[in-house]
């Protein structure tokens, strides 16, 4: 059979639009993927590429690359994420120059979003306008005059419903029918006067298209913003607004403890049972010992905290999808600007409580490079989810047998304390950094939206699973290493305490002891601290191995570990886990930078290895010194 | 009068009209990109606590503007 390669069409289309206009939602429909959509302007900071979903192709061979880009208000970029968009259009590493563009225009924000369409028009890219949020317009009985828009822009205009996907096929067809353009121009700035005039024109045009010429038409469109106006009266109120902000953040951080508690019990007893089952296979054999006390205990000790991480992701997800984050950023702009950042730093800093890596990438939305520098510098101080297992274990130890709200409130305090430490760090850096150019805030406040529970749960689950996948391998590898190091060379020895003392881990630990002794802990904890540089949560699993060596009939991995910690003594017979040493450990983990992925991303995002190294050295030195100072003060005061 | 002056001396909320832009050109450009223009009718709704950003509504859009940004926006009361 003759195969004509020219029938295989390869083309590409980029979705370009203002922040929050619904690009990612449209992208998900077009490619059949499941990227998270967020009701915050500037959530997408990296372009993504996907092939047209198979059910939308005319032939199996058709290849249409669809590209989602970071939101941009114009083709004259003013922040790093907007630059990503321009680069992705003109000199895309995978596609070269894209063939065509879909300008995504939010139907409820038409007057503002049309100017971008105008700019794209001037570059000569073959284009289609997709009018999103058409469901919201329809609900108010507004039927946009699409042919008027088509006439003005000389391109197809398709109305699209992001909730149900209505208009998808028409849009794909319109993209297919675009005529390729051999040449496109770079965007040319309009200049002040021309820009002002063009925006007035867009405003007028939008009014015509949306039938806004009559009083009645206008009041219809205003219905769309009614509830937002009402809610903002409280959320942005000078007094209630701040109160609600503190309340919401406290609720977020305390719920991590109490909301997750029942789930944690289930996970914990599951691993406890698993441990006994595995131990019973062949009591006394090396393999059973490895599986039960090495693998199962290590995973059990860390995975107990997965429900908490899920609750945290869920909470952040709720704030993202309702539209509250932009309000929070507005409320916090003033306090943040005192330490050299802006309200735009709020979302990256808040994401830092989940994980520093995406948080650092999210700083691209900050337009001033100085603000961005400071924000990236302090992000590793935020309580990322890898610290949670460590904090939770230490707090469970301190508040053993006491009501859950105490530990919950202390955990919330720790989260706020991270913010406080971050503020101090930012203030110090702000002092020494040379003054920069103008930084601007200018934040669009999106309309409030009701989040859909199903979407929220799925997104939180996806993020939690990716956490587990990331944390899994280091836990497994270190579980193996730790177990072997703690078992050999004298694996046949009867006295387990002595066996550990003389093992390889014990020998290494004794070398480390002078370094960790000032922190009030012994070599076993020292090994945990060192292994935490592989991943913070490995600290917990490493304790599970070094302290859990003595077999016991507890039905829960965590309770067993807590029991061991309570009775553990160093070689002078003094208790290891005192209030002083636990506080010291908490402070150490709060500040220390123990995550190598963070170091790598910091170097890449800031384009400076020096930046990342300074961060690494400074944070760890400060963490160690502070921990020692605290432990020694507690000792001197006689508190134990 | 600038939007900032207005917010500091007059009663909020208030209906205003933009007359012009002045000052830092990149801020003026971004104000335009956000959809503001001469003759635009805006409503100053409020101000975030601690002398934070001003909250402005025009049409179906809400915008938070820092003091420096509100200073670039000239307005007259309606
Ligand atoms: N009612 C309605 N909501 C929509 C529609 N399209 C998107 N949304 C919602 O609008 C918000 C923003 O959508 P996204 O797709 O994340 O917008 P984006 O343009 O990718 O935003 P950035 O990543 O910030 O540039 C989300 O809360 C979506 O659920 C639509 O057609 N109708």
mmCIF file of C-alpha atoms in Angstrom, chain A residues 311-514:
data_model
loop_
_atom_site.group_PDB
_atom_site.id
_atom_site.type_symbol
_atom_site.label_atom_id
_atom_site.label_comp_id
_atom_site.label_asym_id
_atom_site.label_seq_id
_atom_site.Cartn_x
_atom_site.Cartn_y
_atom_site.Cartn_z
ATOM 1 C CA UNK A 311 -5.661 17.384 54.832
ATOM 2 C CA UNK A 312 -3.099 20.142 54.244
ATOM 3 C CA UNK A 313 -3.324 19.766 50.460
ATOM 4 C CA UNK A 314 -7.105 19.701 50.672
ATOM 5 C CA UNK A 315 -7.147 22.905 52.734
ATOM 6 C CA UNK A 316 -4.849 24.751 50.361
ATOM 7 C CA UNK A 317 -6.931 23.427 47.464
ATOM 8 C CA UNK A 318 -10.106 24.907 48.949
ATOM 9 C CA UNK A 319 -8.479 28.315 49.372
ATOM 10 C CA UNK A 320 -7.122 28.175 45.805
ATOM 11 C CA UNK A 321 -10.325 27.244 44.085
ATOM 12 C CA UNK A 322 -12.670 29.638 45.871
ATOM 13 C CA UNK A 323 -10.661 32.712 44.925
ATOM 14 C CA UNK A 324 -9.784 33.620 48.512
ATOM 15 C CA UNK A 325 -6.022 33.548 47.936
ATOM 16 C CA UNK A 326 -6.050 36.767 45.932
ATOM 17 C CA UNK A 327 -7.823 38.452 48.860
ATOM 18 C CA UNK A 328 -5.324 37.040 51.311
ATOM 19 C CA UNK A 329 -2.527 38.376 49.117
ATOM 20 C CA UNK A 330 -4.151 41.818 49.202
ATOM 21 C CA UNK A 331 -4.502 41.787 52.979
ATOM 22 C CA UNK A 332 -0.908 40.745 53.440
ATOM 23 C CA UNK A 333 0.663 43.123 50.909
ATOM 24 C CA UNK A 334 1.367 45.871 53.415
ATOM 25 C CA UNK A 335 2.963 43.701 56.135
ATOM 26 C CA UNK A 336 4.969 41.831 53.508
ATOM 27 C CA UNK A 337 6.218 45.029 51.916
ATOM 28 C CA UNK A 338 7.757 46.037 55.252
ATOM 29 C CA UNK A 339 10.191 43.145 54.884
ATOM 30 C CA UNK A 340 10.897 43.645 51.195
ATOM 31 C CA UNK A 341 8.269 41.400 49.643
ATOM 32 C CA UNK A 342 4.783 41.999 48.291
ATOM 33 C CA UNK A 343 1.336 40.447 48.454
ATOM 34 C CA UNK A 344 2.353 38.477 45.388
ATOM 35 C CA UNK A 345 4.802 36.612 47.604
ATOM 36 C CA UNK A 346 1.951 35.250 49.701
ATOM 37 C CA UNK A 347 0.920 32.380 47.460
ATOM 38 C CA UNK A 348 4.484 31.121 46.902
ATOM 39 C CA UNK A 349 5.102 31.351 50.651
ATOM 40 C CA UNK A 350 1.874 29.509 51.426
ATOM 41 C CA UNK A 351 2.737 26.798 48.886
ATOM 42 C CA UNK A 352 6.009 26.507 50.751
ATOM 43 C CA UNK A 353 3.990 24.918 53.528
ATOM 44 C CA UNK A 354 3.280 22.053 51.162
ATOM 45 C CA UNK A 355 6.624 21.823 49.380
ATOM 46 C CA UNK A 356 9.423 24.288 48.664
ATOM 47 C CA UNK A 357 10.007 23.078 45.121
ATOM 48 C CA UNK A 358 6.743 24.205 43.453
ATOM 49 C CA UNK A 359 6.733 27.218 45.770
ATOM 50 C CA UNK A 360 10.022 28.465 44.348
ATOM 51 C CA UNK A 361 8.745 28.007 40.819
ATOM 52 C CA UNK A 362 5.585 29.919 41.739
ATOM 53 C CA UNK A 363 7.712 33.007 42.500
ATOM 54 C CA UNK A 364 7.871 33.616 38.736
ATOM 55 C CA UNK A 365 4.594 35.436 39.146
ATOM 56 C CA UNK A 366 6.391 38.128 41.185
ATOM 57 C CA UNK A 367 7.373 40.915 38.835
ATOM 58 C CA UNK A 368 10.168 42.549 40.811
ATOM 59 C CA UNK A 369 13.345 40.498 40.781
ATOM 60 C CA UNK A 370 14.316 41.800 44.209
ATOM 61 C CA UNK A 371 11.013 40.696 45.765
ATOM 62 C CA UNK A 372 11.439 37.399 44.034
ATOM 63 C CA UNK A 373 14.957 36.940 45.389
ATOM 64 C CA UNK A 374 13.862 37.557 48.969
ATOM 65 C CA UNK A 375 10.809 35.334 48.634
ATOM 66 C CA UNK A 376 12.839 32.461 47.199
ATOM 67 C CA UNK A 377 15.365 32.907 49.979
ATOM 68 C CA UNK A 378 12.866 32.428 52.797
ATOM 69 C CA UNK A 379 10.648 29.750 51.232
ATOM 70 C CA UNK A 380 12.681 26.807 52.625
ATOM 71 C CA UNK A 381 11.880 28.082 56.129
ATOM 72 C CA UNK A 382 8.203 27.338 55.676
ATOM 73 C CA UNK A 383 6.949 24.105 57.238
ATOM 74 C CA UNK A 384 6.896 21.825 54.224
ATOM 75 C CA UNK A 385 5.078 18.515 54.331
ATOM 76 C CA UNK A 386 8.331 16.604 54.806
ATOM 77 C CA UNK A 387 8.751 18.300 58.176
ATOM 78 C CA UNK A 388 5.278 17.332 59.270
ATOM 79 C CA UNK A 389 6.139 13.720 60.197
ATOM 80 C CA UNK A 390 9.038 14.985 62.301
ATOM 81 C CA UNK A 391 6.999 17.647 64.116
ATOM 82 C CA UNK A 392 4.061 15.342 64.574
ATOM 83 C CA UNK A 393 6.194 12.653 66.146
ATOM 84 C CA UNK A 394 7.914 15.065 68.523
ATOM 85 C CA UNK A 395 4.615 16.718 69.488
ATOM 86 C CA UNK A 396 2.934 13.362 69.975
ATOM 87 C CA UNK A 397 5.800 12.606 72.337
ATOM 88 C CA UNK A 398 5.461 15.834 74.318
ATOM 89 C CA UNK A 399 1.658 15.658 74.532
ATOM 90 C CA UNK A 400 1.349 11.932 75.061
ATOM 91 C CA UNK A 401 -1.949 11.057 76.705
ATOM 92 C CA UNK A 402 -3.256 14.611 76.498
ATOM 93 C CA UNK A 403 -6.190 15.876 74.445
ATOM 94 C CA UNK A 404 -5.524 16.232 70.718
ATOM 95 C CA UNK A 405 -6.305 19.945 70.575
ATOM 96 C CA UNK A 406 -3.177 20.752 72.565
ATOM 97 C CA UNK A 407 -0.881 19.156 70.027
ATOM 98 C CA UNK A 408 -2.998 20.680 67.259
ATOM 99 C CA UNK A 409 -2.682 24.168 68.643
ATOM 100 C CA UNK A 410 1.051 23.744 69.184
ATOM 101 C CA UNK A 411 1.414 22.580 65.614
ATOM 102 C CA UNK A 412 -0.484 25.649 64.414
ATOM 103 C CA UNK A 413 1.867 27.749 66.526
ATOM 104 C CA UNK A 414 4.820 26.083 64.852
ATOM 105 C CA UNK A 415 3.369 26.980 61.463
ATOM 106 C CA UNK A 416 2.920 30.590 62.460
ATOM 107 C CA UNK A 417 6.391 30.563 63.990
ATOM 108 C CA UNK A 418 7.750 29.512 60.599
ATOM 109 C CA UNK A 419 6.107 32.602 59.157
ATOM 110 C CA UNK A 420 7.664 34.687 61.896
ATOM 111 C CA UNK A 421 11.142 33.255 61.339
ATOM 112 C CA UNK A 422 10.644 33.852 57.620
ATOM 113 C CA UNK A 423 9.750 37.464 58.291
ATOM 114 C CA UNK A 424 12.889 37.974 60.354
ATOM 115 C CA UNK A 425 15.022 36.383 57.658
ATOM 116 C CA UNK A 426 13.367 38.524 54.990
ATOM 117 C CA UNK A 427 13.884 41.675 57.045
ATOM 118 C CA UNK A 428 17.577 40.878 57.454
ATOM 119 C CA UNK A 429 18.072 40.169 53.760
ATOM 120 C CA UNK A 430 16.037 43.266 52.875
ATOM 121 C CA UNK A 431 18.522 45.308 54.901
ATOM 122 C CA UNK A 432 21.556 44.114 53.025
ATOM 123 C CA UNK A 433 20.211 43.780 49.500
ATOM 124 C CA UNK A 434 20.748 46.873 47.327
ATOM 125 C CA UNK A 435 17.530 48.745 46.561
ATOM 126 C CA UNK A 436 15.846 47.554 43.385
ATOM 127 C CA UNK A 437 13.584 49.069 40.775
ATOM 128 C CA UNK A 438 9.859 49.485 41.239
ATOM 129 C CA UNK A 439 7.953 46.501 42.407
ATOM 130 C CA UNK A 440 4.295 46.381 41.660
ATOM 131 C CA UNK A 441 1.458 44.538 43.211
ATOM 132 C CA UNK A 442 -1.665 45.367 41.195
ATOM 133 C CA UNK A 443 -3.673 42.253 41.858
ATOM 134 C CA UNK A 444 -6.792 41.237 40.063
ATOM 135 C CA UNK A 445 -9.398 39.858 42.482
ATOM 136 C CA UNK A 446 -11.192 37.028 40.670
ATOM 137 C CA UNK A 447 -14.884 36.376 41.214
ATOM 138 C CA UNK A 448 -15.564 33.914 44.010
ATOM 139 C CA UNK A 449 -16.420 30.460 42.795
ATOM 140 C CA UNK A 450 -17.982 27.518 44.552
ATOM 141 C CA UNK A 451 -15.431 24.703 44.568
ATOM 142 C CA UNK A 452 -16.559 21.286 43.448
ATOM 143 C CA UNK A 453 -15.903 18.717 46.158
ATOM 144 C CA UNK A 454 -15.131 15.904 43.772
ATOM 145 C CA UNK A 455 -12.471 17.951 41.977
ATOM 146 C CA UNK A 456 -10.994 19.103 45.280
ATOM 147 C CA UNK A 457 -10.716 15.594 46.675
ATOM 148 C CA UNK A 458 -9.205 14.252 43.482
ATOM 149 C CA UNK A 459 -6.604 17.006 43.323
ATOM 150 C CA UNK A 460 -5.652 16.606 46.987
ATOM 151 C CA UNK A 461 -5.332 12.863 46.463
ATOM 152 C CA UNK A 462 -3.150 13.298 43.366
ATOM 153 C CA UNK A 463 -0.832 15.645 45.204
ATOM 154 C CA UNK A 464 -0.655 13.346 48.230
ATOM 155 C CA UNK A 465 0.155 10.382 46.035
ATOM 156 C CA UNK A 466 2.931 12.277 44.322
ATOM 157 C CA UNK A 467 4.290 13.092 47.779
ATOM 158 C CA UNK A 468 4.237 9.424 48.720
ATOM 159 C CA UNK A 469 5.913 8.467 45.456
ATOM 160 C CA UNK A 470 8.637 11.031 46.017
ATOM 161 C CA UNK A 471 9.208 10.106 49.664
ATOM 162 C CA UNK A 472 8.916 6.359 49.115
ATOM 163 C CA UNK A 473 12.242 5.509 47.451
ATOM 164 C CA UNK A 474 14.478 7.388 49.928
ATOM 165 C CA UNK A 475 12.592 5.848 52.846
ATOM 166 C CA UNK A 476 12.988 2.392 51.355
ATOM 167 C CA UNK A 477 16.673 2.773 50.528
ATOM 168 C CA UNK A 478 17.501 4.275 53.879
ATOM 169 C CA UNK A 479 15.415 1.686 55.667
ATOM 170 C CA UNK A 480 17.576 -0.955 54.035
ATOM 171 C CA UNK A 481 20.831 0.823 54.819
ATOM 172 C CA UNK A 482 19.814 1.708 58.362
ATOM 173 C CA UNK A 483 18.599 -1.758 59.154
ATOM 174 C CA UNK A 484 21.754 -3.378 57.814
ATOM 175 C CA UNK A 485 23.975 -0.865 59.561
ATOM 176 C CA UNK A 486 22.116 -1.383 62.825
ATOM 177 C CA UNK A 487 22.146 -5.183 62.566
ATOM 178 C CA UNK A 488 25.632 -6.093 61.378
ATOM 179 C CA UNK A 489 28.338 -7.177 62.071
ATOM 180 C CA UNK A 490 27.184 -8.927 65.275
ATOM 181 C CA UNK A 491 23.753 -9.966 64.130
ATOM 182 C CA UNK A 492 23.716 -13.089 66.257
ATOM 183 C CA UNK A 493 24.200 -11.260 69.532
ATOM 184 C CA UNK A 494 21.422 -11.860 72.046
ATOM 185 C CA UNK A 495 21.387 -8.522 73.823
ATOM 186 C CA UNK A 496 19.805 -6.205 71.280
ATOM 187 C CA UNK A 497 21.019 -3.062 73.029
ATOM 188 C CA UNK A 498 24.585 -4.237 72.831
ATOM 189 C CA UNK A 499 24.136 -5.441 69.287
ATOM 190 C CA UNK A 500 23.136 -1.957 68.234
ATOM 191 C CA UNK A 501 25.973 -0.307 70.165
ATOM 192 C CA UNK A 502 28.532 -2.411 68.348
ATOM 193 C CA UNK A 503 26.924 -2.315 64.921
ATOM 194 C CA UNK A 504 28.238 -0.212 62.049
ATOM 195 C CA UNK A 505 25.559 2.357 62.739
ATOM 196 C CA UNK A 506 26.639 2.412 66.346
ATOM 197 C CA UNK A 507 30.251 2.931 65.400
ATOM 198 C CA UNK A 508 29.431 5.764 63.018
ATOM 199 C CA UNK A 509 27.096 7.258 65.580
ATOM 200 C CA UNK A 510 29.807 7.376 68.179
ATOM 201 C CA UNK A 511 31.979 9.337 65.769
ATOM 202 C CA UNK A 512 29.144 11.837 65.395
ATOM 203 C CA UNK A 513 28.395 12.045 69.068
ATOM 204 C CA UNK A 514 30.591 15.059 69.908
#
